Each structure stands twice: as C-alpha cells, then as structure tokens.
Tab-separated table of C-alpha atoms and ligand atoms in Angstrom:
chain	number	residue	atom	x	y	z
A	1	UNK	CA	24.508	6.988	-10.836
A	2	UNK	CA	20.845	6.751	-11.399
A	3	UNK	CA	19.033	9.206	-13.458
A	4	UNK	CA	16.677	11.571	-12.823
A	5	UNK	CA	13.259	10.357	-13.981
A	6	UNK	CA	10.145	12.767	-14.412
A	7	UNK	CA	7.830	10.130	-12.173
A	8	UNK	CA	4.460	10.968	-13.925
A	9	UNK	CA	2.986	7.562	-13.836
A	10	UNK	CA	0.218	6.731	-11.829
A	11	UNK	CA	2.925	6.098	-8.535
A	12	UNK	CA	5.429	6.471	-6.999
A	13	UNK	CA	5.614	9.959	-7.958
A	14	UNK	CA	9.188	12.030	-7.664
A	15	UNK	CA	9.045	13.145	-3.422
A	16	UNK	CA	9.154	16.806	-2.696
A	17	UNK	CA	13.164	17.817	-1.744
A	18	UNK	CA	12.422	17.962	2.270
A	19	UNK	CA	11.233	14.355	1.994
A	20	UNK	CA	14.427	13.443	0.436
A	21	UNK	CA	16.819	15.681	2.075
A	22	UNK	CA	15.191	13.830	5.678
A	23	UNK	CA	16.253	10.085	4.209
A	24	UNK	CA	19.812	11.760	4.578
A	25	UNK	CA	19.523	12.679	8.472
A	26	UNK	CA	21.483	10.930	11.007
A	27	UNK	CA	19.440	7.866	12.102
A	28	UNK	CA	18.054	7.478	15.414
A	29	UNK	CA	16.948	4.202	17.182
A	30	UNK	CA	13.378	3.677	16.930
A	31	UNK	CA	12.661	3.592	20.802
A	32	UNK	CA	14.840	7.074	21.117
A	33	UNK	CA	12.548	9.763	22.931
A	34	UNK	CA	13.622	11.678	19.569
A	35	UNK	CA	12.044	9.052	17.689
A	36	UNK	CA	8.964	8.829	19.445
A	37	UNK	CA	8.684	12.245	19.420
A	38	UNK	CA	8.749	12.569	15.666
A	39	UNK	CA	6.223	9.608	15.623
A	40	UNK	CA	3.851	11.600	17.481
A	41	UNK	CA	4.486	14.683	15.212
A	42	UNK	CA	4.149	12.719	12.438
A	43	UNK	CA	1.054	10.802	13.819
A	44	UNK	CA	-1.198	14.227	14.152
A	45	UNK	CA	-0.264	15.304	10.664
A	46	UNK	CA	-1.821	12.066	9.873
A	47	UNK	CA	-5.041	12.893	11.401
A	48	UNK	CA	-4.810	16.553	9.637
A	49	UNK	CA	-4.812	14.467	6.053
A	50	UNK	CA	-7.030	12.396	6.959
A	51	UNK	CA	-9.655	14.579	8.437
A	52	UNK	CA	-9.995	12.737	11.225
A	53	UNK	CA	-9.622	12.682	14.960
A	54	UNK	CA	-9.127	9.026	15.656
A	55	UNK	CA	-6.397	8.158	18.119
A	56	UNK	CA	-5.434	5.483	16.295
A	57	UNK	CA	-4.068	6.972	13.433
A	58	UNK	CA	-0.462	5.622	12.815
A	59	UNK	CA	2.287	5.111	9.742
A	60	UNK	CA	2.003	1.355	9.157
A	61	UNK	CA	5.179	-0.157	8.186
A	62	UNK	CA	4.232	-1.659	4.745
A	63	UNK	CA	2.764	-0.194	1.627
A	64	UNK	CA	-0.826	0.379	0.155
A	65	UNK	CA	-1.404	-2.799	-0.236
A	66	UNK	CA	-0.672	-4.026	3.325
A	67	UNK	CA	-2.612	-0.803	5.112
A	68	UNK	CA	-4.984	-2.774	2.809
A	69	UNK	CA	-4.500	-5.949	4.594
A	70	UNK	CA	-3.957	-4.308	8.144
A	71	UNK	CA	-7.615	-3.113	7.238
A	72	UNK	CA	-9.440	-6.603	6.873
A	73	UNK	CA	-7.273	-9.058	8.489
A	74	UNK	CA	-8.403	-6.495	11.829
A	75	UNK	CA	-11.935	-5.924	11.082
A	76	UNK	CA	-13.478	-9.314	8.854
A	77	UNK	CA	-14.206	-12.390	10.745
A	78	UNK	CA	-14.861	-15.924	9.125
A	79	UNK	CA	-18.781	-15.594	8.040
A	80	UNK	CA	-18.579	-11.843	7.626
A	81	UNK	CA	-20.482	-10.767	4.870
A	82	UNK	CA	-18.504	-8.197	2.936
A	83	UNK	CA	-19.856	-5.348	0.699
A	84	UNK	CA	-16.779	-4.119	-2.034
A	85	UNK	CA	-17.409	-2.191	-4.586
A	86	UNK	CA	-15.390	-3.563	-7.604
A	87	UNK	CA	-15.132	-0.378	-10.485
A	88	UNK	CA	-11.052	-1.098	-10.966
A	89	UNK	CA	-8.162	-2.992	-9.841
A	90	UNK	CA	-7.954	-2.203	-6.384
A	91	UNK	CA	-11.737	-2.712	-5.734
A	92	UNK	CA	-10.880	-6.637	-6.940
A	93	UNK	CA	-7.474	-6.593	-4.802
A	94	UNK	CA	-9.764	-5.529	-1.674
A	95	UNK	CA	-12.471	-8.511	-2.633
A	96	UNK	CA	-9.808	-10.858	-2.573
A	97	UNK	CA	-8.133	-10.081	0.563
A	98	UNK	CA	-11.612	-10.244	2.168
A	99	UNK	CA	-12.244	-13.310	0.701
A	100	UNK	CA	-9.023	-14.803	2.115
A	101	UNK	CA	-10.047	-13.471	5.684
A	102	UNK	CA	-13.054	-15.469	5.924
A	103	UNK	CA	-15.865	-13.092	4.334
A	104	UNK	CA	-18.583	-13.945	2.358
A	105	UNK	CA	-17.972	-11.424	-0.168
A	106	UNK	CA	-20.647	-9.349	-2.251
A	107	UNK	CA	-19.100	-8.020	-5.157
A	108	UNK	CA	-21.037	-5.198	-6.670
A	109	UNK	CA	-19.220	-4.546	-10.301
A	110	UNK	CA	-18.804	-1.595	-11.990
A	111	UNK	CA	-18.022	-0.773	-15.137
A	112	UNK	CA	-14.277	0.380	-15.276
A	113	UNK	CA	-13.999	4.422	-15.877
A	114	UNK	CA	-17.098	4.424	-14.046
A	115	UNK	CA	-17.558	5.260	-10.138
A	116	UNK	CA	-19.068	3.827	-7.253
A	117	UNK	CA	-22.744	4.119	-7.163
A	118	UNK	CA	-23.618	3.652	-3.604
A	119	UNK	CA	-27.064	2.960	-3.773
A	120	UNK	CA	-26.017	-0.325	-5.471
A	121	UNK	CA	-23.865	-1.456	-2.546
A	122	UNK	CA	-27.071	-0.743	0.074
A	123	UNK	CA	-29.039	-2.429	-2.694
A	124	UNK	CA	-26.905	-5.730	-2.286
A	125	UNK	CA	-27.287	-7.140	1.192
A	126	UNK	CA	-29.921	-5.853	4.435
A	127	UNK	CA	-26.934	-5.750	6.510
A	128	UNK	CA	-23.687	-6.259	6.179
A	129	UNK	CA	-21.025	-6.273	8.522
A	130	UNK	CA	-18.892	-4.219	6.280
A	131	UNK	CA	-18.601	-1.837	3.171
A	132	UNK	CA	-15.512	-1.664	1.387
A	133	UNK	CA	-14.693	1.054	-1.677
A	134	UNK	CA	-12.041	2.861	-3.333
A	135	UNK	CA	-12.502	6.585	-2.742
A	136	UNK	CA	-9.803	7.214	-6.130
A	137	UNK	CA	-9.199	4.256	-8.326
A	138	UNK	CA	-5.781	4.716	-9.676
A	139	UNK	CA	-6.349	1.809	-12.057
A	140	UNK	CA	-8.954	3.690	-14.108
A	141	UNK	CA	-8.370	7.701	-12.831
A	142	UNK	CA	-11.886	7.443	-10.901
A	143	UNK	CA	-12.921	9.133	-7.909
A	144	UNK	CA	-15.918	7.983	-5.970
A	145	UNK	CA	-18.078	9.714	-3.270
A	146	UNK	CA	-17.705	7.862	-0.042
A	147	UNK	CA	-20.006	10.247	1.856
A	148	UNK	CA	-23.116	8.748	0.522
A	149	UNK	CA	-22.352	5.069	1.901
A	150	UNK	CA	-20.638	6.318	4.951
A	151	UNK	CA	-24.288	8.248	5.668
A	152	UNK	CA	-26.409	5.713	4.750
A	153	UNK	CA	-24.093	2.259	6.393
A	154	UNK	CA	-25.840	1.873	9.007
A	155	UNK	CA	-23.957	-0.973	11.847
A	156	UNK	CA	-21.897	-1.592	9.132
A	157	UNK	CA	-18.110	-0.990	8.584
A	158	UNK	CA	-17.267	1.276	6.107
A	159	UNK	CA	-13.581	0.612	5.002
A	160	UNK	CA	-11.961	3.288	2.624
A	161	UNK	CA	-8.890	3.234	-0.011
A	162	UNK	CA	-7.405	6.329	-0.296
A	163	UNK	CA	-4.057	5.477	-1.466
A	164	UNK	CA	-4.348	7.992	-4.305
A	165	UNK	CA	-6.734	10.781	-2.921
A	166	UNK	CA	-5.293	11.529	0.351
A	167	UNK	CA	-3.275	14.813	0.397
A	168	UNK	CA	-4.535	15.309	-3.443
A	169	UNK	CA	-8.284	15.931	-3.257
A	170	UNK	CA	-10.657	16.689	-0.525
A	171	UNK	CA	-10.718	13.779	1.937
A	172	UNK	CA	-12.928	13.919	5.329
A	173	UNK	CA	-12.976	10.329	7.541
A	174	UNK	CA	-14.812	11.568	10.347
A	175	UNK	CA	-17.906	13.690	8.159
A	176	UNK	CA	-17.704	10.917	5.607
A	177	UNK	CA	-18.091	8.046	8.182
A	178	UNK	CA	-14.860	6.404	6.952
A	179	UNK	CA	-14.386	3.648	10.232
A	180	UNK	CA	-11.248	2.722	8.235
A	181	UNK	CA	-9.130	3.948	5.885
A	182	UNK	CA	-5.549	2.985	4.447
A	183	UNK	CA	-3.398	4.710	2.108
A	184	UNK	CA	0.089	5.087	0.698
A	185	UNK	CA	3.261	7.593	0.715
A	186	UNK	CA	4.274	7.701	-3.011
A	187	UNK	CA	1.294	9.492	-4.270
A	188	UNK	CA	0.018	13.158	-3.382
A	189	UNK	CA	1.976	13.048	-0.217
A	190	UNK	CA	5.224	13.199	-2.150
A	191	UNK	CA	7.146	10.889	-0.408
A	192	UNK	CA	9.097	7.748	-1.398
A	193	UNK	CA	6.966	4.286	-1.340
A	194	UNK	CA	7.300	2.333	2.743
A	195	UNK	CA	4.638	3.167	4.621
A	196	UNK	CA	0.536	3.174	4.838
A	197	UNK	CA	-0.963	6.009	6.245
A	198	UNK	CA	-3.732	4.564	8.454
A	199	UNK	CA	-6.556	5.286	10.294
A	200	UNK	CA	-9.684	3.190	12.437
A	201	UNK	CA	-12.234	5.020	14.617
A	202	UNK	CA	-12.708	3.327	18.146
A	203	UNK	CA	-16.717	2.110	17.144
A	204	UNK	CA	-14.579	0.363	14.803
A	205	UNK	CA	-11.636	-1.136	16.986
A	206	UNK	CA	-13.753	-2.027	20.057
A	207	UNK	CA	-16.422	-3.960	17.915
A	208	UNK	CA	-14.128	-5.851	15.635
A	209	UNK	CA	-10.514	-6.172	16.572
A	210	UNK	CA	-9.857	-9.443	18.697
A	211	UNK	CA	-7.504	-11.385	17.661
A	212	UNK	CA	-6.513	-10.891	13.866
A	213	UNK	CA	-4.961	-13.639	12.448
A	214	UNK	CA	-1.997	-11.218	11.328
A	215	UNK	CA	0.952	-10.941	13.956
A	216	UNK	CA	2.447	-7.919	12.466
A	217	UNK	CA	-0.733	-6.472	11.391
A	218	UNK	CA	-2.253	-6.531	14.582
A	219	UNK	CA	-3.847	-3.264	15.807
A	220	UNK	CA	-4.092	-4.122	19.411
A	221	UNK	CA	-0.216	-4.461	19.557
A	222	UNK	CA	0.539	-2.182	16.832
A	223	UNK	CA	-0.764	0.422	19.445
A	224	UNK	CA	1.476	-0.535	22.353
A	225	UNK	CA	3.813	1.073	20.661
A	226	UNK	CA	2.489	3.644	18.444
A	227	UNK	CA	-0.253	5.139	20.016
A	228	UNK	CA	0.502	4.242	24.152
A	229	UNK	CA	0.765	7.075	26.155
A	230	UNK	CA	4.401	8.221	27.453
A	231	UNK	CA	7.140	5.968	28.711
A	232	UNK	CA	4.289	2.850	27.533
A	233	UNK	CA	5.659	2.137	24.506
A	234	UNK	CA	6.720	-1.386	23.590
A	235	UNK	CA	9.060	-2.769	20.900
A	236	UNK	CA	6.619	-4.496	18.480
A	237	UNK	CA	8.785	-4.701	15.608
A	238	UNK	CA	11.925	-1.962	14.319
A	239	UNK	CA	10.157	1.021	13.039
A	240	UNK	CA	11.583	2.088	10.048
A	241	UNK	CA	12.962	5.554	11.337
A	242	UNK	CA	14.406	6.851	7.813
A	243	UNK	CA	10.975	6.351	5.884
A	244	UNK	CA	9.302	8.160	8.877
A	245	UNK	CA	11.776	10.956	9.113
A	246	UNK	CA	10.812	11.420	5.693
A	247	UNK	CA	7.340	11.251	5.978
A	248	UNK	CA	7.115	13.794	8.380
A	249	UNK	CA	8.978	16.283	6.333
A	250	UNK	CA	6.341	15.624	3.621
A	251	UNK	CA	3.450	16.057	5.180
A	252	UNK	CA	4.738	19.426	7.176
A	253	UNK	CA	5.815	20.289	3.626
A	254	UNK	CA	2.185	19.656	2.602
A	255	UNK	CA	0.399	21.011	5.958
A	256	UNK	CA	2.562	24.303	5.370
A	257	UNK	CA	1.001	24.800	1.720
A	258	UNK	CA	-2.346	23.645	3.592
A	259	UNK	CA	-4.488	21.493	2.605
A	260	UNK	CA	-7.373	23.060	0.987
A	261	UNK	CA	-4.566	24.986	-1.438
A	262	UNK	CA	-2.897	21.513	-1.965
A	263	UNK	CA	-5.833	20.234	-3.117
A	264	UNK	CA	-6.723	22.616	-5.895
A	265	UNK	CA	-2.793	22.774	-6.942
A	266	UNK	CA	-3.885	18.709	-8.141
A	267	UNK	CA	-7.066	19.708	-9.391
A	268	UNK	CA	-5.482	22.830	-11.690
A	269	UNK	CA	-2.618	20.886	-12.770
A	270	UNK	CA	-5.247	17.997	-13.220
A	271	UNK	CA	-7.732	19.436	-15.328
A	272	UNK	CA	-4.721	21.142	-16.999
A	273	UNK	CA	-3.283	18.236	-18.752
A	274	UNK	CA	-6.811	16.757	-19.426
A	275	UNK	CA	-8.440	20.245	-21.047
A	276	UNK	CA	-5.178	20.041	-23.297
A	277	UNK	CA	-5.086	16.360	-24.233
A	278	UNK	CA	-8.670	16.621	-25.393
A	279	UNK	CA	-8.262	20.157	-27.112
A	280	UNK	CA	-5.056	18.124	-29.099
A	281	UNK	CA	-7.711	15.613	-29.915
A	282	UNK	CA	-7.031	12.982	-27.508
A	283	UNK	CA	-10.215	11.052	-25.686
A	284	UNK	CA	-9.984	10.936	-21.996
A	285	UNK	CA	-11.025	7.257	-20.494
A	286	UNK	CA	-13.047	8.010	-17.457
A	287	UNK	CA	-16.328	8.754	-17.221
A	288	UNK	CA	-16.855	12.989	-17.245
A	289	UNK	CA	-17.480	14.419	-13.688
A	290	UNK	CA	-15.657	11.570	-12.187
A	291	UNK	CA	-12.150	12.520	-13.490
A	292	UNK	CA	-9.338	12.404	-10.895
A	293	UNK	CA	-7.466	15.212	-11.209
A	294	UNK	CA	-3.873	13.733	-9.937
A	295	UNK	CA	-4.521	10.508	-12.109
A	296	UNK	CA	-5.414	11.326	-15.769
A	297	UNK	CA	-6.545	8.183	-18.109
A	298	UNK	CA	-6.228	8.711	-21.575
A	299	UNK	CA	-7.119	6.522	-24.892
A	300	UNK	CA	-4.301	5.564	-26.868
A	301	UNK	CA	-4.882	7.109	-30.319
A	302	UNK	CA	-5.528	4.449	-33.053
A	303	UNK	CA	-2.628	2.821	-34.584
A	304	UNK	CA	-0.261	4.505	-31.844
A	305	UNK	CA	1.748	1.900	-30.667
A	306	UNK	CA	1.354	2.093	-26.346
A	307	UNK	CA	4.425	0.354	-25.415
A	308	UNK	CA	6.855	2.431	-27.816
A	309	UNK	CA	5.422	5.704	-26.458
A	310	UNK	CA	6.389	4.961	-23.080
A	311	UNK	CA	9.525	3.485	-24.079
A	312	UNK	CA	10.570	6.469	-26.241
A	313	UNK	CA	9.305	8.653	-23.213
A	314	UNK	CA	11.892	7.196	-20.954
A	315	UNK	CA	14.493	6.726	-23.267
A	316	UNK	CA	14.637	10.068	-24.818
A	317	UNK	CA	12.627	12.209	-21.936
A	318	UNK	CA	13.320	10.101	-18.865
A	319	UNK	CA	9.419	10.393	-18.443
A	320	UNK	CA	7.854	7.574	-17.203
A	321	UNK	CA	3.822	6.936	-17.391
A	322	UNK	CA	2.014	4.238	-16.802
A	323	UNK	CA	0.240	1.554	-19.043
A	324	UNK	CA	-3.502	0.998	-18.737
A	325	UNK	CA	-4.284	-2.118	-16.377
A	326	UNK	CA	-5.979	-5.261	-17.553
A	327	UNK	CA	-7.928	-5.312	-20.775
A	328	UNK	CA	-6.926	-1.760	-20.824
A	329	UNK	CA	-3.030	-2.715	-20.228
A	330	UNK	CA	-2.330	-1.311	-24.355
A	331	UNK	CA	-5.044	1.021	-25.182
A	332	UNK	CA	-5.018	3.262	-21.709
A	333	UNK	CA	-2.637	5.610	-20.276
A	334	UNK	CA	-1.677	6.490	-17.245
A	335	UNK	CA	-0.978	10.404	-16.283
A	336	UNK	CA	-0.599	11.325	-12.402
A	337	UNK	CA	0.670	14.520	-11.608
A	338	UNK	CA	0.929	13.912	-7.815
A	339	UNK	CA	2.660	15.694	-4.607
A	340	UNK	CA	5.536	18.315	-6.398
A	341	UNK	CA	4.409	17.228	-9.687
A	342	UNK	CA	0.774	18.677	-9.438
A	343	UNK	CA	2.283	21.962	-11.335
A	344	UNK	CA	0.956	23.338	-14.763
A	345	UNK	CA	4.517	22.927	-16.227
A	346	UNK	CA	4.774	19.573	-15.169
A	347	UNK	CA	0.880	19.592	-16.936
A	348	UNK	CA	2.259	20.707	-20.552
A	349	UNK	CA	5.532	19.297	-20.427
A	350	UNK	CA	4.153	15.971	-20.049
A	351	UNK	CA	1.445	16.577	-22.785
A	352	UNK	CA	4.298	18.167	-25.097
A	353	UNK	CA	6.169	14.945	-24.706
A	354	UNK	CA	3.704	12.687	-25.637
A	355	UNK	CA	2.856	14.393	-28.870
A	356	UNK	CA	6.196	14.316	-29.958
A	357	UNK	CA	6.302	10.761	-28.442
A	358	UNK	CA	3.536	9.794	-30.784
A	359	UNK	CA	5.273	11.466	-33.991
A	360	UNK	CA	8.573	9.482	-33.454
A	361	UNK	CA	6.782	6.118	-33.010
A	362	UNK	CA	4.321	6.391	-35.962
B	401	LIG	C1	-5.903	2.865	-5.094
B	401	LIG	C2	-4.752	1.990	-4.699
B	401	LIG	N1	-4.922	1.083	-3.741
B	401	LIG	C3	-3.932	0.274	-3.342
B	401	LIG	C4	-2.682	0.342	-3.914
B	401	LIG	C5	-1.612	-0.580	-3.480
B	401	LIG	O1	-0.561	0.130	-2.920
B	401	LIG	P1	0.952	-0.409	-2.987
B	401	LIG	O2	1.278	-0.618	-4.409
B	401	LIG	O3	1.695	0.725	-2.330
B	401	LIG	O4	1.004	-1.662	-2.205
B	401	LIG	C6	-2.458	1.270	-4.936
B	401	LIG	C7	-1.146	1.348	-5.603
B	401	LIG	O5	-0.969	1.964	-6.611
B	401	LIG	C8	-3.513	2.108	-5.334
B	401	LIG	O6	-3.337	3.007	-6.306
C-alpha cells in the first residue's frame, strides 16, 4: 500500500478528493457521446482558467513540458527569431525547445529570484516573430507580469508558461495578449500529473500553424477531434478518458470555489508560510514583490544540511519538498502549497516540520 505523502513540493501537489474519486469511475471509450460531452465540459472550464475565449482551448495529452512543445513546434518556423526570457529553469527549457524548432533564439537572462523585465525583451530585437516567458517560475518561486509584453508585442507572438500560476493566481490570456499559453494539472488545479491545459488565439493559429513538424502535436488535427463541431470528430489518437474525467472534477471543484476566492486562498496560505519562515528567522530567496504565493523559495540556513531535511521530512513526516534547482540544487528550498494544499494549516504544519526537521539533523 502506498503511503500518504503531504505533496508540498513545488509539484505534483496531493489532488483535491473529486479529482481522485473521478480516476475511479467506470471508463468510457473516448469517441462515446458521453465522452465528448465531458470533453466539451471540460474544454469551457478551460477557457474560465484561462481567461480566455479562444476556441481552441483543449486538454493536451502530455504534461507541462509537452503543452510546452505543442506551443513551438506549432508556432516557430526555421529562421524565426525567438524572444525568451530566461530568469529560471523553465525560461532555459523553452530556449531550447525553440532552438531545436529552427529559431534563432534571443535569450534575454535574468538573474534567478528575479522576474521578467519586459522592457528588456522589446529592448532585444525590432521585431520578432515571437516572445516567449514564464508567467510563474517554479524553479525560483517568481512571478512575472505578462501584461506589459503582451501590450507592447506588437506582430509578434507572445507565448506564455503558466504551468504553476493557472488556477493559483490571477491569470487573464485574452487582456494580457497571451496568443499562447500551456500549462499543467498537478499544480493549483489539484489534479494528478497527464495533461497540459492549453490555449492559442486564432491571430495566432491562422498566421503560424502549417505544417508542424510534430504528428501528435499538431494543432490542425488535434482540433478534428477536440474542438470540431458535433458528429465531426475524428480519432486522432486515444484520449486518455480517466485523466480527463478527473480533470473535469477539478476544475468544477475549483470553478465552484470561483476563481477570484481560489486565488487569494494561494495567496493567504502563501504569504502565510513566508511571513512565518522569515519571523523564525529564515531568508526567503526571491526577490520581494515578486514572491509566488503557491511556490515559496527559501535559503537553507547555514550549516543545515538540505538533503537530510528533506529526507527526515519524508521519513518521519511523509512531507515531501523540493530541493533548489541548479546552483541552487543544496542551498534553496522548495515550498508550494498548491490546489487543496493552499490552506493556513497546511501553511504552519509545513513550517512546524521543518524547524523540527532542522533540530534533528543538526
Ligand atoms: C513553470 C513550469 N513549466 C514547465 C514545467 C514542465 O512541466 P512537466 O514537468 O509537467 O512536464 C514545469 C514543471 O514543474 C513548470 O513548473
């Protein structure tokens, strides 16, 4: 039997109970009227999240990182000159998947804890074909305004991460100018890793997507079945029906609480845990007045050994959180209090257990 964990790292986080108890329902075939039913449900609760109205708005079979590759392999075309704003790990993954679709690619580097400063990306090329950023950098507990590059991108793209931030802080594609935008489940949606939440505006699809190099990926076929109207939808590939089932409890579970309340429950519990860790004399790492709420970086004190924290955390709390990434990987922490977990008891009972985490390792 596998043990219950306390999933505070920075992903997948424990699902809310409806998401589960859905994985349990009897499965239907993924060309069932049922099915496509619940795929259109689950396809407008997409657009609530994202705050958009684009029609193609769709669960991609795959996880963050392919919604990440769905977005370029679509939109970049050999000689593209590509605009990403590097200020963490997934700004870099984005550069290089660019990069391997053919783009001349601008990196505009950041220091890490710091975010985006869009006036640096408009600074870096006249015109681009497209802008690429990380609205909540889970690698450094960042968030970034995209509004200010989606208003000022001119003919450009403007393709948006928002694996961490959708469902968990205020997130608008269509007043933001987001053309593109990818995400993930196991965050502040609350539901098991599988799918990418995704989302392109037609400007976007009618100027860019041809023929992608990407089979599965590709957006124009994707759609026959996803998006086509009824009794036009085509088997592209199996759907997984279980991870959808589950994904549509989760976000009704989430669109029930609505969204503007969801949103401050992950800022409260947020600034929670971080107004504690600092008042017990930890230093937070990112940069103040950029602080995600549902992603919390902390210092490791001096002479606290990183590893044996988290190992006596899961050993003797079944508490998992995450390491720092890179040259941070043993002097950062990782806190996300995401989906069910964005509570103020999850808040202190993580920053209990880390104190006396710290005292047993010393
Ligand atoms: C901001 C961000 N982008 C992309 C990804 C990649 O998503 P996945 O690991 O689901 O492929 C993650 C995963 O943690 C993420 O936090």
């Amino acid at each position: 039997m596998t043990p219950f964990r306390h999933l505070y790292g920075p992903g997948p986080t424990n699902p809310y109970d409806e998401a589960t108890a859905a994985l349990g329902e009897p499965l239907l075939g993924h060309l069932d009227p049922l099915f496509i039913e619940r795929l259109d449900r689950t396809c407008d609760m997409l657009r609530e999240v994202w705050g958009t109205e684009n029609t193609r708005t769709l669960p991609l079979s795959a996880t963050g990182s392919g919604g990440m590759e769905a977005a370029l392999v679509n939109t970049v075309h050999p000689g593209d000159v590509a605009v990403i704003a590097v200020n963490g790990l997934f700004g870099l993954r984005m550069a290089d998947m660019a990069r391997r679709c053919g783009a001349e690619v601008i990196t505009v580097e950041h220091e890490w804890g710091t975010p985006v400063d869009a006036q640096r990306l408009l600074d870096a090329h006249p015109a681009p074909q497209l802008y690429g950023m990380v609205h909540a950098e889970t690698s450094t507990g960042v968030v970034s305004d995209v509004a200010t590059l989606g208003a000022a991108k001119g003919d450009a793209l403007l393709v948006v991460d928002a694996v961490t931030s959708i469902a968990g802080s205020e997130l608008r594609a269509d007043d933001w100018g987001i053309d593109v935008g990818y995400a993930g489940t196991q965050k502040c949606i609350g539901v098991a890793p599988g799918l990418a939440p995704f989302t392109i505006s037609d400007r976007a699809f009618e100027r860019r997507v041809t023929e992608p190099r990407s089979w599965y990926f590709d957006l124009g076929m994707l759609g026959g079945y996803v998006t086509a109207g009824p009794g036009a939808r085509t088997y592209h590939h199996t759907a997984p029906v279980a991870m959808v089932a589950s994904l549509e409890a989760g976000l009704r579970r989430v669109l029930d609480e609505g969204l503007p309340a969801v949103w401050a429950r992950h800022e409260e519990a947020g600034r929670l845990l971080q107004n504690t860790l600092e008042e017990r004399g930890y230093e937070l790492f990112a940069a103040e007045g950029s602080r995600l709420a549902q992603l919390t970086s902390v210092r490791v004190p001096d002479g606290v050994d990183s590893a044996a924290v988290r190992r006596w955390l899961l050993t003797e709390r079944s508490m998992e959180i995450g390491a720092g990434v890179g040259e941070f990987a043993s002097t950062v922490w990782r806190i996300g209090l995401m989906g069910p977990n964005a509570t103020a008891e999850s808040a202190l009972r993580v920053a209990d257990a880390i104190d006396e985490a710290v005292a047993a390792t010393r």
